[in-house]
Amino acid sequence: MPTRQTRIQRKNHIAILDAALEVFSLQGFRGATLDEIANVAQISKPNILYYFTSKDAIYTALLTDLLATWLDPLRAIDPEGDPITEIMTYLRCKLDLSRDFPRESRLFANEIIQGAPRLKAVLETELKELVDDKVKIFTIWMNAGKIAQMHPVHLLFSIWSLTQHYADFDAQVQAVSGPSNSPHYADAWGFLELLFTKLLRP
Amino acid sequence: MPTRQTRIQRKNHIAILDAALEVFSLQGFRGATLDEIANVAQISKPNILYYFTSKDAIYTALLTDLLATWLDPLRAIDPEGDPITEIMTYLRCKLDLSRDFPRESRLFANEIIQGAPRLKAVLETELKELVDDKVKIFTIWMNAGKIAQMHPVHLLFSIWSLTQHYADFDAQVQAVSGPSNSPHYADAWGFLELLFTKLLRP
DNA sequence: GTCTATAGACGGATAGAC
DNA sequence: GTCTATCCGTCTATAGAC
């Protein structure tokens, strides 16, 4: 659109995306309904389709918004930095994302579990290139004896799975270790710090 | 039912559950449709509802069947066994389950991500008791200096997340590290063996 | 037991008044 | 921009013939 949005337009736009995140992250694309999104957003269904051309458009908007935020911390790993510090910072950052943006994490998880129908292409190009780049850095660090020798790709997988677990499987975490959020994350950080300190030490 | 099932009944029963597992594990409960299950099972939709009273009944049957298989390896951890061996065996068993039963893993993941509406009660009782029991064993092992000191619950979480990741996020794993299944799991085992050897060593 | 046909509710999306 | 009303397709589940 050539013209700038009004304040109300922007407010509704954001309210719709927020409600859609709530619903899509719990139900996946097909399980979610516009009715539910409309209820959560407190905006009528036709009005939602005034702001977005279709249910699919809302979902895609959320996913593309998300991917950038999700990959930024990985991009930030600096080949010139101290290896252990760089990886621990990334780990910490990913855990903070799980704590502060659990819905985004679950939205992503839903999409991947369902075979990544809308993200597959991006994963195979943008994500793969980024991963290849960082894997090279890890390998250099390993060969220089800065961190222990291990499969670099699975090192990344381990960071992803261990941190995202607390957002995606929150229902299980809470069922097993009681409600209240913050303590879990404090304990989780203690555990992960110990784990990766031992793992990375050459 | 008082009478025994015929061979055809049992065959259809199994075919329906298998098709339902395929569809539910990809789409979650609400995203799945009886039409799709009927197509995969090659059984007409009304006939499916002859064997199961409702869509919900199929899903519930799958979940309860699954939970037993899923928890058995955890139950098998023996307080009298060698601590490191017991935990490494459990780890290996969970990784094998991810490799051999990825659909079951994704079905479970979908249910938990969606807030575990049908499993919450079981998780808070049966799973919690089982976890509490094993946590006690871990704690005894730690205090006896058999394995390193760490948060025992998060040790369990780490085993779950690291192994299930390969089934649940398979689309991402393949996008990043190329297709073909077996090599990933060989590499994964090499990585996890290294990781937990370092982590558990007192 | 398995089918065709269909009921009845709900899904996404559109028309048109205001 | 936002609403009511509604189209049309699909959903789960049932009725009833065979």
XYZ file of C-alpha atoms (C1' of nucleotides) in Angstrom:
440
model
C 0.000 0.000 0.000
C 1.335 3.402 -0.945
C -0.364 5.427 1.811
C 0.496 5.241 5.471
C -1.818 3.388 7.840
C -3.930 5.221 10.370
C -3.471 4.610 14.075
C -6.656 2.497 14.245
C -5.592 0.393 11.297
C -2.277 -0.354 12.895
C -3.934 -1.145 16.198
C -6.372 -3.611 14.611
C -3.624 -5.118 12.497
C -1.603 -5.838 15.632
C -4.626 -7.099 17.577
C -5.437 -9.572 14.809
C -1.883 -10.870 14.582
C -1.708 -11.240 18.354
C -4.991 -13.152 18.516
C -3.972 -15.278 15.545
C -0.683 -16.125 17.244
C -2.619 -17.220 20.306
C -4.895 -19.513 18.305
C -2.510 -20.832 15.616
C 0.171 -21.621 18.199
C -2.267 -23.850 20.076
C -4.164 -25.452 17.190
C -1.900 -25.354 14.154
C -3.073 -23.935 10.834
C -5.913 -26.311 10.072
C -7.091 -26.645 13.646
C -7.432 -22.890 14.068
C -10.605 -21.040 13.024
C -11.300 -17.453 12.092
C -14.188 -17.490 14.547
C -11.805 -18.165 17.414
C -9.335 -15.548 16.233
C -12.190 -13.066 15.897
C -13.337 -13.826 19.448
C -9.879 -13.394 20.927
C -9.194 -10.228 18.935
C -12.671 -8.829 19.712
C -13.030 -7.974 16.025
C -15.757 -9.306 13.751
C -14.856 -12.036 11.296
C -15.552 -10.008 8.126
C -13.509 -7.181 9.558
C -10.561 -9.483 10.029
C -10.846 -10.375 6.358
C -10.792 -6.695 5.573
C -7.293 -6.466 7.037
C -6.035 -9.786 5.710
C -7.078 -11.384 2.452
C -7.419 -14.875 3.947
C -6.743 -17.141 6.894
C -3.643 -18.269 5.055
C -2.392 -14.686 4.746
C -2.542 -14.174 8.511
C -0.663 -17.392 9.154
C 2.017 -16.628 6.583
C 2.447 -13.106 7.957
C 3.053 -14.560 11.416
C 5.550 -17.126 10.169
C 7.681 -14.728 8.167
C 7.666 -12.152 10.981
C 8.747 -14.907 13.316
C 11.568 -16.434 11.321
C 13.695 -13.305 11.365
C 13.464 -12.921 15.161
C 14.179 -16.579 15.539
C 17.351 -16.634 13.463
C 18.885 -13.346 14.568
C 20.603 -14.754 17.668
C 22.168 -17.497 15.560
C 23.431 -14.908 13.073
C 24.960 -13.019 15.960
C 27.460 -15.791 16.749
C 30.772 -14.074 16.081
C 33.707 -16.072 14.655
C 36.071 -13.531 16.235
C 34.559 -13.832 19.708
C 35.501 -16.208 22.507
C 34.068 -19.608 21.434
C 32.647 -20.714 24.776
C 31.180 -17.270 25.477
C 29.621 -17.037 22.021
C 27.886 -20.407 22.337
C 26.784 -19.844 25.920
C 25.369 -16.457 24.953
C 23.421 -18.048 22.120
C 22.139 -20.736 24.485
C 21.051 -18.144 27.017
C 19.388 -16.091 24.322
C 17.410 -19.075 23.038
C 16.256 -19.942 26.559
C 15.139 -16.355 27.112
C 13.176 -16.486 23.857
C 11.390 -19.634 25.058
C 10.518 -17.952 28.331
C 9.410 -14.627 26.842
C 7.845 -15.801 23.566
C 6.433 -19.288 24.155
C 3.586 -18.790 21.668
C 6.033 -17.992 18.889
C 8.008 -21.105 19.760
C 4.880 -23.263 19.653
C 3.750 -21.732 16.371
C 7.075 -22.713 14.855
C 6.940 -26.168 16.450
C 3.456 -26.796 15.055
C 4.586 -25.835 11.571
C 7.638 -28.126 11.701
C 5.783 -31.094 13.208
C 3.256 -30.835 10.401
C 6.072 -31.238 7.902
C 6.851 -27.524 7.464
C 4.551 -27.175 4.418
C 4.990 -23.398 4.293
C 8.510 -23.126 5.683
C 10.234 -26.022 3.936
C 11.643 -23.844 1.147
C 13.030 -21.251 3.571
C 14.503 -23.908 5.828
C 16.278 -25.581 2.942
C 17.816 -22.331 1.704
C 18.100 -19.531 4.254
C 18.329 -21.673 7.386
C 20.592 -24.268 5.780
C 23.046 -21.619 4.577
C 23.108 -20.009 7.992
C 23.646 -23.357 9.684
C 26.406 -24.307 7.231
C 28.126 -21.030 7.981
C 28.012 -21.500 11.748
C 29.003 -25.159 11.462
C 32.195 -24.032 9.721
C 32.927 -21.705 12.626
C 32.307 -24.470 15.164
C 34.625 -26.774 13.219
C 37.404 -24.193 13.185
C 36.997 -23.729 16.937
C 37.158 -27.503 17.466
C 40.239 -27.946 15.313
C 41.917 -25.078 17.153
C 41.210 -26.852 20.442
C 39.005 -24.019 21.702
C 36.018 -26.311 22.266
C 35.715 -30.093 22.448
C 35.415 -32.200 19.303
C 31.830 -33.199 18.464
C 29.342 -33.289 15.596
C 28.744 -29.553 15.038
C 25.255 -29.863 13.528
C 24.031 -31.932 16.437
C 25.496 -29.371 18.797
C 23.080 -26.888 17.227
C 20.199 -29.363 17.391
C 20.899 -29.892 21.083
C 20.717 -26.157 21.800
C 17.463 -25.862 19.885
C 15.761 -28.866 21.431
C 16.865 -28.245 25.026
C 15.731 -24.622 25.057
C 12.537 -24.878 22.997
C 11.390 -27.840 25.072
C 10.479 -25.505 27.936
C 8.121 -23.487 25.719
C 6.705 -26.209 23.482
C 6.169 -28.841 26.179
C 5.222 -26.407 28.911
C 2.055 -28.385 29.699
C 4.198 -31.427 30.478
C 6.812 -29.431 32.385
C 4.116 -27.933 34.578
C 2.315 -31.248 35.054
C 5.510 -32.893 36.261
C 7.096 -30.109 38.280
C 4.144 -28.004 39.386
C 2.857 -24.653 38.068
C 4.523 -21.205 38.298
C 6.813 -20.312 35.457
C 9.878 -18.463 36.656
C 11.448 -21.128 38.902
C 11.552 -23.624 36.032
C 13.571 -21.245 33.945
C 15.991 -20.434 36.731
C 16.540 -24.159 37.297
C 16.680 -24.766 33.563
C 19.425 -22.204 33.136
C 21.410 -23.713 35.996
C 21.141 -27.118 34.415
C 21.939 -26.006 30.867
C 24.896 -23.917 31.997
C 26.359 -26.965 33.734
C 25.606 -29.237 30.802
C 27.202 -27.073 28.119
C 30.155 -26.126 30.285
C 30.997 -29.812 30.562
C 30.185 -30.533 26.928
C 32.183 -27.713 25.371
C 35.311 -27.878 27.532
C 38.073 -29.234 25.275
C -17.846 -56.524 23.874
C -18.484 -60.028 25.166
C -17.809 -61.885 21.910
C -14.446 -62.184 20.236
C -13.698 -60.094 17.178
C -13.465 -61.695 13.785
C -10.268 -61.531 11.803
C -11.698 -58.878 9.472
C -12.849 -56.738 12.366
C -9.419 -56.833 13.927
C -7.790 -56.031 10.610
C -10.029 -53.013 10.022
C -9.623 -51.886 13.580
C -5.862 -51.857 13.156
C -6.032 -50.222 9.730
C -8.153 -47.398 11.133
C -5.836 -46.795 14.066
C -2.822 -46.814 11.778
C -4.391 -44.329 9.368
C -5.589 -42.179 12.249
C -2.087 -42.125 13.703
C -0.781 -40.950 10.341
C -3.292 -38.109 10.121
C -3.568 -37.039 13.773
C 0.221 -36.988 14.185
C 0.519 -34.527 11.315
C -2.550 -32.332 11.906
C -3.409 -32.600 15.576
C -6.922 -33.469 16.748
C -8.838 -30.540 15.331
C -6.839 -30.299 12.124
C -7.449 -33.936 11.259
C -10.588 -35.069 9.390
C -12.377 -38.385 9.155
C -12.291 -38.019 5.367
C -8.513 -38.062 5.372
C -8.365 -40.979 7.786
C -10.884 -42.837 5.616
C -8.758 -42.205 2.522
C -5.564 -43.412 4.132
C -7.253 -46.452 5.661
C -9.132 -47.219 2.434
C -12.292 -47.637 4.457
C -15.458 -45.624 3.980
C -16.199 -42.903 6.484
C -19.423 -44.416 7.867
C -17.649 -47.713 8.222
C -14.986 -46.088 10.348
C -17.757 -44.833 12.607
C -19.048 -48.375 12.809
C -15.785 -49.416 14.480
C -15.338 -46.300 16.609
C -18.142 -44.264 18.103
C -16.566 -40.919 17.193
C -13.491 -39.075 15.977
C -12.706 -38.410 19.598
C -12.838 -42.116 20.438
C -10.189 -42.907 17.813
C -7.903 -40.176 19.084
C -8.309 -41.208 22.716
C -7.675 -44.843 21.840
C -4.411 -43.843 20.162
C -3.278 -41.698 23.075
C -3.904 -44.270 25.776
C -2.293 -47.027 23.717
C 0.670 -44.764 23.234
C 1.240 -43.623 26.781
C 2.002 -47.102 28.065
C 4.643 -47.773 25.406
C 6.089 -44.359 26.005
C 6.531 -44.733 29.762
C 7.693 -48.351 29.899
C 11.379 -47.561 29.292
C 11.296 -44.992 32.097
C 9.722 -47.539 34.428
C 12.510 -49.946 33.509
C 15.191 -47.788 35.134
C 16.447 -50.047 37.915
C 17.596 -48.522 41.229
C 19.790 -51.603 41.753
C 21.524 -51.332 38.371
C 24.684 -49.434 37.482
C 23.623 -45.751 37.414
C 25.446 -44.674 34.250
C 24.399 -47.833 32.391
C 20.769 -47.450 33.456
C 20.563 -43.867 32.244
C 22.459 -44.515 29.004
C 20.177 -47.473 28.267
C 17.133 -45.286 28.803
C 18.617 -42.621 26.549
C 19.359 -45.167 23.825
C 15.869 -46.622 24.150
C 14.239 -43.197 23.760
C 16.328 -42.442 20.679
C 15.356 -45.791 19.150
C 11.701 -44.999 19.813
C 12.083 -41.682 17.966
C 13.674 -43.456 15.019
C 11.213 -46.362 14.879
C 7.993 -44.627 15.940
C 8.208 -41.005 14.803
C 4.459 -40.730 14.236
C 3.745 -41.714 17.835
C 6.247 -39.122 19.004
C 4.598 -36.406 16.917
C 1.111 -37.390 18.073
C 2.266 -36.940 21.642
C 4.041 -33.672 20.817
C 0.916 -32.272 19.154
C -1.193 -33.125 22.196
C 1.261 -31.489 24.607
C 1.794 -28.355 22.501
C -1.956 -27.868 22.404
C -1.969 -27.791 26.188
C -2.524 -31.528 26.714
C -6.341 -31.163 26.936
C -6.882 -34.922 27.014
C -3.661 -35.999 28.744
C -3.337 -33.355 31.448
C -4.979 -35.505 34.113
C -2.785 -38.509 33.346
C 0.368 -36.414 33.224
C -0.373 -34.866 36.606
C -0.950 -38.232 38.266
C 0.608 -41.244 36.564
C 3.526 -39.457 34.894
C 4.235 -37.224 37.878
C 4.360 -40.180 40.284
C 6.668 -42.051 37.952
C 8.934 -39.032 37.558
C 8.989 -38.407 41.308
C 9.999 -42.028 41.824
C 12.862 -41.861 39.324
C 13.975 -38.454 40.588
C 14.448 -40.017 44.017
C 16.657 -42.691 42.480
C 18.711 -40.096 40.608
C 19.140 -38.125 43.826
C 20.365 -41.177 45.704
C 22.858 -41.880 42.926
C 24.081 -38.278 43.030
C 24.485 -38.238 46.801
C 26.376 -41.527 46.602
C 28.753 -39.957 44.091
C 27.761 -42.412 41.354
C 26.751 -39.636 38.933
C 27.425 -35.900 38.919
C 25.260 -33.516 40.936
C 22.577 -31.765 38.876
C 18.856 -30.951 38.862
C 17.346 -34.432 38.441
C 14.077 -33.327 36.836
C 15.905 -31.327 34.197
C 18.111 -34.327 33.532
C 14.926 -36.143 32.520
C 13.715 -33.176 30.466
C 17.040 -33.139 28.625
C 16.747 -36.808 27.691
C 13.194 -36.312 26.456
C 13.879 -33.187 24.443
C 17.142 -34.321 22.876
C 15.760 -37.645 21.672
C 12.260 -36.578 20.639
C 13.662 -33.670 18.673
C 14.783 -36.035 15.928
C 11.251 -37.352 15.428
C 9.200 -34.214 16.068
C 11.402 -31.786 14.131
C 12.390 -34.229 11.415
C 11.380 -31.757 8.697
C 13.893 -29.264 10.061
C 16.592 -31.880 10.622
C 16.255 -33.024 7.028
C 16.115 -29.485 5.642
C 19.352 -28.602 7.402
C 21.338 -31.809 7.031
C 19.906 -33.394 3.886
C 17.468 -36.309 3.482
C 18.051 -40.021 4.282
C 17.155 -41.078 7.772
C 19.637 -43.578 9.147
C 22.823 -41.440 9.120
C 21.198 -38.784 11.290
C 20.438 -41.319 13.958
C 23.933 -42.814 13.895
C 25.411 -39.326 14.268
C 22.792 -38.430 16.854
C 23.706 -41.423 18.978
C 27.400 -40.610 18.739
C 26.691 -37.068 19.878
C 24.307 -37.984 22.692
C 26.621 -40.705 24.009
C 29.427 -38.153 24.225
C 27.176 -35.525 25.794
C 25.746 -37.720 28.547
C 29.058 -39.401 29.287
C 30.511 -35.977 30.055
C 27.402 -34.799 31.883
C 26.938 -37.805 34.144
C 30.574 -38.443 35.090
C 30.898 -37.464 38.779
C -20.630 -55.116 7.879
C -20.595 -52.031 4.274
C -22.617 -48.949 1.396
C -25.272 -44.330 -0.435
C -27.598 -40.490 1.012
C -28.201 -36.898 3.933
C -28.927 -34.336 8.175
C -27.226 -30.495 10.779
C -23.496 -27.695 12.390
C -19.597 -25.086 11.240
C -15.807 -23.622 8.125
C -13.832 -19.548 5.063
C -15.055 -15.963 2.337
C -18.195 -12.351 0.027
C -22.143 -8.892 -0.780
C -23.928 -4.884 0.283
C -25.999 -1.569 3.703
C -24.413 2.085 6.606
C -14.103 0.663 8.151
C -17.421 -2.005 10.265
C -21.509 -4.299 10.365
C -25.479 -8.080 9.186
C -26.714 -11.479 6.222
C -25.522 -15.139 3.536
C -23.281 -18.290 0.061
C -21.192 -22.527 -0.494
C -18.164 -26.008 0.769
C -16.768 -29.338 4.331
C -17.278 -31.263 8.818
C -19.018 -35.131 12.065
C -22.386 -38.221 12.605
C -26.678 -40.829 11.486
C -30.431 -43.220 8.725
C -31.564 -46.835 6.202
C -30.988 -49.949 2.062
C -28.526 -54.104 0.939
